[in-house]
Amino acid sequence: DMIISLGYRIKSRIATHFRRWATERLKEYMIKGFALDDKRLKELGGGDYWKELLDRIRDIRSSEKVMYRQVLDLYATSVDYDPKSRESIAFFKMVQNKLHYAAHGHTAAEVIYERADANAPFMGLTTFSGEMPTAQDITVAKNYLTESELKILNNLVSGYFDFAEVQAMKHNPMYMADYVEHLDRILSSTGEKVLEGPGTVSHAKAIEKAKAEYKKYQAKTLSSVEKAYLQTIKSLGKQAKSNVKKDK
């Protein structure tokens, strides 16, 4: 903190170089969403920071939006690719569900349906965007997973897409069914459970259940504004009592 503070205040040649370097890093972060010191990470030979970076990359890679983008890119390399086909969405759901099932024994819809609970802390969610779960958070299967389940899912996603990228780089002709077959083979070879079929709960049913539980949860949970209001009322009450005692 001191280096950054002095670097932006002092007028010298070294400070000028520092500001230029810092501005480049900030610009990269603002445009790309990340800034890395590649040289330092390579020279350190890994270490704890490298492991942390890998974990964060895997977590981002398995997020629903990023995974969907990867599945579409993968689908586009298949011989039977049709950009106008609805099969791309079905393909995404199939791949997503097989990876979820291998990680924790449930499809994405099943985990939402089974764990969305208005009576549980934070409605059963283990991860959410703000101080309290939002209507968007409750529809994401990953948000209900334990830390262990999430790590397994992240590693499975990373391993599968690494394999798929190698096939694309080798220009091996692959049909959509081939990618699914390879996924099953990878999961079987590592001793993971392989999902057969779409699962026991539909996506629509899971979302319907989650929304119903969310309404119950909202009815019994105070918002941050309501909490602040009640805290203010309590503070005013204490202050009034204190003033009464002083007057006596």
PDB file of C-alpha atoms in Angstrom, residues 65-174:
ATOM      1  CA  LYS A  65     -22.434 -18.948 -18.783  1.00  0.00           C
ATOM      2  CA  VAL A  66     -18.805 -19.883 -19.451  1.00  0.00           C
ATOM      3  CA  MET A  67     -19.621 -23.585 -19.679  1.00  0.00           C
ATOM      4  CA  TYR A  68     -22.417 -22.868 -22.154  1.00  0.00           C
ATOM      5  CA  ARG A  69     -20.006 -20.848 -24.291  1.00  0.00           C
ATOM      6  CA  GLN A  70     -17.461 -23.688 -24.194  1.00  0.00           C
ATOM      7  CA  VAL A  71     -20.088 -26.275 -25.108  1.00  0.00           C
ATOM      8  CA  LEU A  72     -21.210 -24.153 -28.070  1.00  0.00           C
ATOM      9  CA  ASP A  73     -17.594 -23.775 -29.215  1.00  0.00           C
ATOM     10  CA  LEU A  74     -17.150 -27.526 -28.842  1.00  0.00           C
ATOM     11  CA  TYR A  75     -20.394 -28.224 -30.707  1.00  0.00           C
ATOM     12  CA  ALA A  76     -19.203 -25.944 -33.534  1.00  0.00           C
ATOM     13  CA  THR A  77     -16.175 -28.212 -34.147  1.00  0.00           C
ATOM     14  CA  SER A  78     -18.346 -31.309 -34.654  1.00  0.00           C
ATOM     15  CA  VAL A  79     -18.972 -32.624 -38.155  1.00  0.00           C
ATOM     16  CA  ASP A  80     -22.761 -32.490 -37.733  1.00  0.00           C
ATOM     17  CA  TYR A  81     -22.793 -28.878 -36.477  1.00  0.00           C
ATOM     18  CA  ASP A  82     -25.871 -26.870 -37.465  1.00  0.00           C
ATOM     19  CA  PRO A  83     -25.964 -23.284 -36.107  1.00  0.00           C
ATOM     20  CA  LYS A  84     -29.766 -23.143 -36.551  1.00  0.00           C
ATOM     21  CA  SER A  85     -30.424 -26.379 -34.680  1.00  0.00           C
ATOM     22  CA  ARG A  86     -31.980 -26.482 -31.216  1.00  0.00           C
ATOM     23  CA  GLU A  87     -29.707 -29.399 -30.448  1.00  0.00           C
ATOM     24  CA  SER A  88     -27.043 -27.011 -29.136  1.00  0.00           C
ATOM     25  CA  ILE A  89     -29.161 -26.331 -26.020  1.00  0.00           C
ATOM     26  CA  ALA A  90     -29.935 -30.036 -25.604  1.00  0.00           C
ATOM     27  CA  PHE A  91     -26.221 -30.828 -26.020  1.00  0.00           C
ATOM     28  CA  PHE A  92     -25.320 -28.287 -23.326  1.00  0.00           C
ATOM     29  CA  LYS A  93     -27.862 -29.734 -20.877  1.00  0.00           C
ATOM     30  CA  MET A  94     -26.607 -33.257 -21.543  1.00  0.00           C
ATOM     31  CA  VAL A  95     -22.946 -32.363 -20.956  1.00  0.00           C
ATOM     32  CA  GLN A  96     -23.767 -30.188 -17.933  1.00  0.00           C
ATOM     33  CA  ASN A  97     -25.898 -32.898 -16.320  1.00  0.00           C
ATOM     34  CA  LYS A  98     -23.330 -35.650 -16.882  1.00  0.00           C
ATOM     35  CA  LEU A  99     -20.630 -33.509 -15.233  1.00  0.00           C
ATOM     36  CA  HIS A 100     -22.884 -32.570 -12.310  1.00  0.00           C
ATOM     37  CA  TYR A 101     -23.977 -36.180 -11.822  1.00  0.00           C
ATOM     38  CA  ALA A 102     -20.374 -37.391 -11.772  1.00  0.00           C
ATOM     39  CA  ALA A 103     -19.464 -34.752  -9.175  1.00  0.00           C
ATOM     40  CA  HIS A 104     -22.299 -35.240  -6.667  1.00  0.00           C
ATOM     41  CA  GLY A 105     -24.821 -37.806  -7.918  1.00  0.00           C
ATOM     42  CA  HIS A 106     -27.481 -35.336  -9.092  1.00  0.00           C
ATOM     43  CA  THR A 107     -28.307 -33.544 -12.327  1.00  0.00           C
ATOM     44  CA  ALA A 108     -28.344 -29.732 -12.270  1.00  0.00           C
ATOM     45  CA  ALA A 109     -32.149 -29.730 -11.981  1.00  0.00           C
ATOM     46  CA  GLU A 110     -32.165 -32.390  -9.259  1.00  0.00           C
ATOM     47  CA  VAL A 111     -29.734 -30.525  -7.020  1.00  0.00           C
ATOM     48  CA  ILE A 112     -31.818 -27.326  -7.266  1.00  0.00           C
ATOM     49  CA  TYR A 113     -35.064 -29.213  -6.602  1.00  0.00           C
ATOM     50  CA  GLU A 114     -33.701 -31.188  -3.642  1.00  0.00           C
ATOM     51  CA  ARG A 115     -31.704 -28.443  -1.910  1.00  0.00           C
ATOM     52  CA  ALA A 116     -33.811 -25.296  -2.385  1.00  0.00           C
ATOM     53  CA  ASP A 117     -35.333 -24.945   1.084  1.00  0.00           C
ATOM     54  CA  ALA A 118     -36.977 -21.839   2.546  1.00  0.00           C
ATOM     55  CA  ASN A 119     -36.255 -23.073   6.087  1.00  0.00           C
ATOM     56  CA  ALA A 120     -32.523 -23.596   5.525  1.00  0.00           C
ATOM     57  CA  PRO A 121     -29.934 -20.850   6.101  1.00  0.00           C
ATOM     58  CA  PHE A 122     -29.718 -18.748   2.916  1.00  0.00           C
ATOM     59  CA  MET A 123     -32.342 -21.061   1.376  1.00  0.00           C
ATOM     60  CA  GLY A 124     -29.808 -23.885   1.088  1.00  0.00           C
ATOM     61  CA  LEU A 125     -27.389 -21.901  -1.077  1.00  0.00           C
ATOM     62  CA  THR A 126     -23.679 -22.069  -0.280  1.00  0.00           C
ATOM     63  CA  THR A 127     -22.719 -19.346  -2.770  1.00  0.00           C
ATOM     64  CA  PHE A 128     -24.552 -16.186  -3.838  1.00  0.00           C
ATOM     65  CA  SER A 129     -23.714 -12.775  -5.294  1.00  0.00           C
ATOM     66  CA  GLY A 130     -24.563 -10.320  -2.493  1.00  0.00           C
ATOM     67  CA  GLU A 131     -25.421 -10.323   1.192  1.00  0.00           C
ATOM     68  CA  MET A 132     -28.559 -12.382   0.572  1.00  0.00           C
ATOM     69  CA  PRO A 133     -29.586 -14.842  -2.188  1.00  0.00           C
ATOM     70  CA  THR A 134     -31.254 -13.230  -5.201  1.00  0.00           C
ATOM     71  CA  ALA A 135     -33.895 -14.565  -7.601  1.00  0.00           C
ATOM     72  CA  GLN A 136     -31.095 -15.205 -10.104  1.00  0.00           C
ATOM     73  CA  ASP A 137     -28.859 -17.018  -7.595  1.00  0.00           C
ATOM     74  CA  ILE A 138     -31.499 -19.620  -6.721  1.00  0.00           C
ATOM     75  CA  THR A 139     -31.709 -20.902 -10.320  1.00  0.00           C
ATOM     76  CA  VAL A 140     -27.996 -21.820 -10.576  1.00  0.00           C
ATOM     77  CA  ALA A 141     -27.176 -25.417  -9.597  1.00  0.00           C
ATOM     78  CA  LYS A 142     -23.554 -24.650  -8.676  1.00  0.00           C
ATOM     79  CA  ASN A 143     -24.740 -22.312  -5.921  1.00  0.00           C
ATOM     80  CA  TYR A 144     -26.112 -25.249  -3.907  1.00  0.00           C
ATOM     81  CA  LEU A 145     -22.933 -27.353  -3.912  1.00  0.00           C
ATOM     82  CA  THR A 146     -20.630 -27.934  -0.962  1.00  0.00           C
ATOM     83  CA  GLU A 147     -17.000 -26.846  -1.224  1.00  0.00           C
ATOM     84  CA  SER A 148     -15.900 -30.434  -1.892  1.00  0.00           C
ATOM     85  CA  GLU A 149     -18.562 -31.027  -4.566  1.00  0.00           C
ATOM     86  CA  LEU A 150     -17.681 -27.746  -6.245  1.00  0.00           C
ATOM     87  CA  LYS A 151     -13.973 -28.613  -6.428  1.00  0.00           C
ATOM     88  CA  ILE A 152     -14.751 -31.995  -7.966  1.00  0.00           C
ATOM     89  CA  LEU A 153     -17.087 -30.401 -10.539  1.00  0.00           C
ATOM     90  CA  ASN A 154     -14.534 -27.712 -11.416  1.00  0.00           C
ATOM     91  CA  ASN A 155     -11.807 -30.308 -12.002  1.00  0.00           C
ATOM     92  CA  LEU A 156     -14.071 -32.542 -14.089  1.00  0.00           C
ATOM     93  CA  VAL A 157     -15.142 -29.609 -16.277  1.00  0.00           C
ATOM     94  CA  SER A 158     -11.545 -28.480 -16.759  1.00  0.00           C
ATOM     95  CA  GLY A 159     -10.339 -31.997 -17.617  1.00  0.00           C
ATOM     96  CA  TYR A 160     -13.121 -32.642 -20.122  1.00  0.00           C
ATOM     97  CA  PHE A 161     -12.729 -29.404 -22.030  1.00  0.00           C
ATOM     98  CA  ASP A 162      -8.940 -29.787 -22.080  1.00  0.00           C
ATOM     99  CA  PHE A 163      -9.455 -33.155 -23.777  1.00  0.00           C
ATOM    100  CA  ALA A 164     -11.982 -31.678 -26.222  1.00  0.00           C
ATOM    101  CA  GLU A 165      -9.593 -28.864 -27.151  1.00  0.00           C
ATOM    102  CA  VAL A 166      -6.861 -31.400 -27.944  1.00  0.00           C
ATOM    103  CA  GLN A 167      -9.219 -33.226 -30.331  1.00  0.00           C
ATOM    104  CA  ALA A 168     -10.030 -29.936 -32.062  1.00  0.00           C
ATOM    105  CA  MET A 169      -6.332 -28.993 -32.363  1.00  0.00           C
ATOM    106  CA  LYS A 170      -5.547 -32.385 -33.902  1.00  0.00           C
ATOM    107  CA  HIS A 171      -8.386 -31.832 -36.396  1.00  0.00           C
ATOM    108  CA  ASN A 172      -9.844 -35.232 -35.524  1.00  0.00           C
ATOM    109  CA  PRO A 173     -13.309 -35.532 -37.112  1.00  0.00           C
ATOM    110  CA  MET A 174     -15.781 -35.601 -34.205  1.00  0.00           C
TER     111      MET A 174
END
